[in-house]
Tab-separated table of C-alpha atoms in Angstrom:
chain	number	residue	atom	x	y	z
B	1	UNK	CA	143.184	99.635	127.997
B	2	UNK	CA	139.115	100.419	129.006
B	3	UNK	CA	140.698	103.969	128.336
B	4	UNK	CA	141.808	103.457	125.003
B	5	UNK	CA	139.161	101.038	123.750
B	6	UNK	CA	136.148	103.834	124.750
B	7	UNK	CA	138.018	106.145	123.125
B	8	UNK	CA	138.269	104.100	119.941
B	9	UNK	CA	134.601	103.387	120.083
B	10	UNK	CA	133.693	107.181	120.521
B	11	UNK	CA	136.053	108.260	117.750
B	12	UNK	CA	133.894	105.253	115.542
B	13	UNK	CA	130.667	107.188	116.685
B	14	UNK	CA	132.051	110.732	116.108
B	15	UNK	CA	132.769	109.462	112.797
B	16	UNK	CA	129.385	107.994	111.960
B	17	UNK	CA	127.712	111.187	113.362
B	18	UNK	CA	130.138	113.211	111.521
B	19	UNK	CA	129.309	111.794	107.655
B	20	UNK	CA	126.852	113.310	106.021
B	21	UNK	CA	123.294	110.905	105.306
B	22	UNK	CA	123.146	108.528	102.756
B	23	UNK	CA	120.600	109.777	100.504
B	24	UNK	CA	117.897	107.566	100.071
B	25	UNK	CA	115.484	107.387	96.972
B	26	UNK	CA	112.089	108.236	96.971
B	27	UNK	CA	109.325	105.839	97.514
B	28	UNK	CA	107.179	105.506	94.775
B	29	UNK	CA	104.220	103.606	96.908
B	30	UNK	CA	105.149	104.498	100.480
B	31	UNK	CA	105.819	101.188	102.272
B	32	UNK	CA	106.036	99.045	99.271
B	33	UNK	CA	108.824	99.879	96.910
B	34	UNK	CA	111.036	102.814	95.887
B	35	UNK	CA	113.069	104.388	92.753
B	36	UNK	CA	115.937	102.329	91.659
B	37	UNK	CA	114.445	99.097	93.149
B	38	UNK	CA	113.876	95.585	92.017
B	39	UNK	CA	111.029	94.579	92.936
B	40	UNK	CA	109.643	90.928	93.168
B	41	UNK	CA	105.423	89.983	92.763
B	42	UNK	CA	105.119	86.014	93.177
B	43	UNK	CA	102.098	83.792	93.255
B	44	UNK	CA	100.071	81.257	91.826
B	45	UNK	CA	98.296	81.544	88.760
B	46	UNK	CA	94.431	83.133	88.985
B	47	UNK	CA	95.445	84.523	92.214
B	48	UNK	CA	94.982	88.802	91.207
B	49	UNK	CA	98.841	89.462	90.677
B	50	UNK	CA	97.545	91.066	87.243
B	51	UNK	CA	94.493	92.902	88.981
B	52	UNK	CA	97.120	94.064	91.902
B	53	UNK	CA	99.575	95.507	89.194
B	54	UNK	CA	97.127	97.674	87.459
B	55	UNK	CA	95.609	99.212	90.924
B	56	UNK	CA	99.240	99.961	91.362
B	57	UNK	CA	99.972	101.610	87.844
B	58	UNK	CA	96.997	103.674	88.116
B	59	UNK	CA	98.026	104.728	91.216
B	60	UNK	CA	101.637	105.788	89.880
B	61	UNK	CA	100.599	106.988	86.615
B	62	UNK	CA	98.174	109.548	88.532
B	63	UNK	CA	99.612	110.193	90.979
B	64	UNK	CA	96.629	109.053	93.684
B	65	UNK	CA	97.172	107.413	96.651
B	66	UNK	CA	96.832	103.660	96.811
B	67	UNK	CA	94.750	102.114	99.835
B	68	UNK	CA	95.768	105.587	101.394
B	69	UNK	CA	99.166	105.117	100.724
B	70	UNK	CA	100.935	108.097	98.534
B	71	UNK	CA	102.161	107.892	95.311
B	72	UNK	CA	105.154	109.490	93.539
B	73	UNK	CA	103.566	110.438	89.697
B	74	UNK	CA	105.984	109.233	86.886
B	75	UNK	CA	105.623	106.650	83.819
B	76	UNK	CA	104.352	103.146	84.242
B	77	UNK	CA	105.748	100.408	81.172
B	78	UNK	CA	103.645	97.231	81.210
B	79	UNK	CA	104.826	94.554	79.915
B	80	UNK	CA	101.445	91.840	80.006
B	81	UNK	CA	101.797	88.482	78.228
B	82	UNK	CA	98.766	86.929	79.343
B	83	UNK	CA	95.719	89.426	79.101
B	84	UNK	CA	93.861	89.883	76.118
B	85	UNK	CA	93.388	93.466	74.891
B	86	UNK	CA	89.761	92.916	76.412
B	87	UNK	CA	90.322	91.891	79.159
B	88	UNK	CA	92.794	93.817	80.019
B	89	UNK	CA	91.198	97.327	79.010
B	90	UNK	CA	87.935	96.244	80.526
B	91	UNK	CA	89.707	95.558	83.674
B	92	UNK	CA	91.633	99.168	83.353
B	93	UNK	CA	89.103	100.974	82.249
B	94	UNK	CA	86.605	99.755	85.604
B	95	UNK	CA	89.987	100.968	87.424
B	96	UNK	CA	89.938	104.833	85.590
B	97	UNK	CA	86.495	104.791	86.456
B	98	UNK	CA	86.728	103.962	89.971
B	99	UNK	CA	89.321	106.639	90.308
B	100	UNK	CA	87.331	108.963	88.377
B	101	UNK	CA	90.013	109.025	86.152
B	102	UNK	CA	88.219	107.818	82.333
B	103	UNK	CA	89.050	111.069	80.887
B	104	UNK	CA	92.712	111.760	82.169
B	105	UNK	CA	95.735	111.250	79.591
B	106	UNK	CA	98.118	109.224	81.865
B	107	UNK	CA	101.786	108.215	81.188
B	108	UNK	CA	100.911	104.297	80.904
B	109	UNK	CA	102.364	102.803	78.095
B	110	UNK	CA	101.118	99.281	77.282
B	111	UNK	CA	102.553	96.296	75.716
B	112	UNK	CA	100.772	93.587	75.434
B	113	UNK	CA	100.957	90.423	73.707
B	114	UNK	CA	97.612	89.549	73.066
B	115	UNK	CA	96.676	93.239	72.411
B	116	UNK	CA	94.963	94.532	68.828
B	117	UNK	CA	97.336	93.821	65.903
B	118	UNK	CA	97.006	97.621	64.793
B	119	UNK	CA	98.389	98.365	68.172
B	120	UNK	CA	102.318	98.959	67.577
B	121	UNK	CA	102.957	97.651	71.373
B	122	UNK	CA	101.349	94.235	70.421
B	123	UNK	CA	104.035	94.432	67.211
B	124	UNK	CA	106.878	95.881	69.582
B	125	UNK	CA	106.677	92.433	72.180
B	126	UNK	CA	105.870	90.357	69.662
B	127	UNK	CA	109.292	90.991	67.915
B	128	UNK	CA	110.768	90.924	71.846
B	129	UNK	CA	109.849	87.609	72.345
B	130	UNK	CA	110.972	85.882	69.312
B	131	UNK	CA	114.474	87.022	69.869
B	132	UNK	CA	116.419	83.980	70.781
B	133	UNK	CA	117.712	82.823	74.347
B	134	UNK	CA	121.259	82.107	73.769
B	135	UNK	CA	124.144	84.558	74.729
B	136	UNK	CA	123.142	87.297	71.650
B	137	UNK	CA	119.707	87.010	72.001
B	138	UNK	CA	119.629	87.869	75.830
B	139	UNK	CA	121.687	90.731	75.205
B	140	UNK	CA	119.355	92.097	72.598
B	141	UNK	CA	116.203	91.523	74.761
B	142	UNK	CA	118.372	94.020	77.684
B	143	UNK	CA	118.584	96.310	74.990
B	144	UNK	CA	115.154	96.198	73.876
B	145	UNK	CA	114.361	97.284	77.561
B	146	UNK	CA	116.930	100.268	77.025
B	147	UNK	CA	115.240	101.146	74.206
B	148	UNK	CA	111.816	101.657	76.501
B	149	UNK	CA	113.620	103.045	79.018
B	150	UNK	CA	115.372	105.369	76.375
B	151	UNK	CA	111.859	106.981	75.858
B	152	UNK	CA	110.654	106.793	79.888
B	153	UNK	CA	113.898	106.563	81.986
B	154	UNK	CA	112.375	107.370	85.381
B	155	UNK	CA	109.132	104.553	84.120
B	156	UNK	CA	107.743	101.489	86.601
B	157	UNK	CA	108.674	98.818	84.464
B	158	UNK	CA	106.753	95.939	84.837
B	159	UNK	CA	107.062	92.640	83.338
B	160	UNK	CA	103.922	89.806	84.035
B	161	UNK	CA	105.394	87.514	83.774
B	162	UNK	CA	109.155	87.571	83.946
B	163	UNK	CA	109.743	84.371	82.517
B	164	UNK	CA	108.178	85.047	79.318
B	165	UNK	CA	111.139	87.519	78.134
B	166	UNK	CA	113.864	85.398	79.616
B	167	UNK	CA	113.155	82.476	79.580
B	168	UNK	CA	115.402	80.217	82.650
B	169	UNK	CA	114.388	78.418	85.787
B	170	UNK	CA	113.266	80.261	88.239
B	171	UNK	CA	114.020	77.334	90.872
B	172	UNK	CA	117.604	77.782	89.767
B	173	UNK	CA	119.362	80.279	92.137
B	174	UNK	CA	122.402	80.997	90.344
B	175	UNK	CA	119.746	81.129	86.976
B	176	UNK	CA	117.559	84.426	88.916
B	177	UNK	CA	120.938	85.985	90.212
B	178	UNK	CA	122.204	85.759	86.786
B	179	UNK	CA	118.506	87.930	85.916
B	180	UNK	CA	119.470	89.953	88.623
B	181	UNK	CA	122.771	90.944	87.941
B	182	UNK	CA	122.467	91.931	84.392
B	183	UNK	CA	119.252	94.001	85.634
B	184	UNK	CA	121.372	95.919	87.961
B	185	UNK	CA	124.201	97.067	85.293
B	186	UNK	CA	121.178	98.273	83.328
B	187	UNK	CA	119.747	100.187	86.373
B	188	UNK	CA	123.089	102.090	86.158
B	189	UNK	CA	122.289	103.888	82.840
B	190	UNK	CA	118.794	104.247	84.441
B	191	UNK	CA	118.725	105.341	87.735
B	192	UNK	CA	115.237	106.362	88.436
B	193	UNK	CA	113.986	103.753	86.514
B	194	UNK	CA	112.318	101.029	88.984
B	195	UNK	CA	111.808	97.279	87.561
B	196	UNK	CA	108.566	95.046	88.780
B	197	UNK	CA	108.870	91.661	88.107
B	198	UNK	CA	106.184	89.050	88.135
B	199	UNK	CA	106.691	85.421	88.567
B	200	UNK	CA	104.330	82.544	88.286
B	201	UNK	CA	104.327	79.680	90.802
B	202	UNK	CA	103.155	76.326	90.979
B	203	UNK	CA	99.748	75.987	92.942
């Protein structure tokens, strides 16, 4: 019986050693997050989640290094329903500068709510956030995020915050694996595409 069972267990590890590796997606920040992920920023309100996320899109549109950390260079989506356009470029634009970086074209495309009316971003989330929150209407704000990723399918695609496009409880398990769920079948279609999601808490 010992006889049989170790040679059970070795044929187990002769398998395992035998299959090739999983491949394993790159890391877009090393140490923080990777291609294909779902990632989760949570925190009280006036805490720097918004000052955190644009270090980090610098860092990924450019391709620099954050805190010494390497970056992987592709597209960063923002998605910012709180900032206003000045506040939010004066904020950036320190950020460019600090990177030395003012004067560089970078893939960062920005949609923000409270941005210049002339700006056709500001138009674009506008129109996303009037869509309604039954059945239909959730479906057409997925597709609106196809239609972004259409246009930058390997983008960081961040959302501050994520309750502002679908609107649910986030104290609601079943309501955030519901999120979840429909965000992975659209990950399919996209697979380099990496989502950020922001969430507000109670202080």
């Amino acid at each position: 019986q010992l006889a049989r069972a170790f040679n059970a267990e070795r044929r187990v590890l002769y398998l395992a050693a035998a299959r090739p590796p999983k491949f394993r997606r790159p890391e877009i920040i090393r140490g923080l997050f990777r291609e294909g992920q779902i990632v989760t920023l949570s925190g009280s309100i006036n805490v720097g989640k918004t000052p955190l996320l644009k270090d980090w899109a610098v860092a990924v549109a450019s391709g620099r290094p954050w805190c010494g950390l390497p970056a992987l260079q592709r597209p960063v989506v923002i998605l910012d329903f709180e900032s206003d356009d000045c506040q939010f470029e004066e904020n950036l634009n320190l950020i460019l500068k600090r990177e030395g970086l003012f004067d560089t074209p970078l893939p960062l495309h920005l949609y923000l709510l409270q941005g210049d009316k002339n700006d056709a971003g500001t138009s674009d989330v506008e129109e996303l956030i009037t869509l309604p929150h039954h059945a239909k209407g959730r479906k057409d704000r997925f597709q609106w995020i196809a239609s972004v990723l259409q246009k930058h399918p390997n983008a960081l695609f961040i959302i501050d915050p994520v309750q502002m496009v679908f609107n649910f409880d986030k104290n609601k398990s079943e309501n955030v694996v519901a999120l979840y769920t429909q965000l992975r079948r659209l990950k399919k279609q996209f697979l380099e595409a990496t989502f950020l999601l922001v969430y507000n808490l109670k202080k």
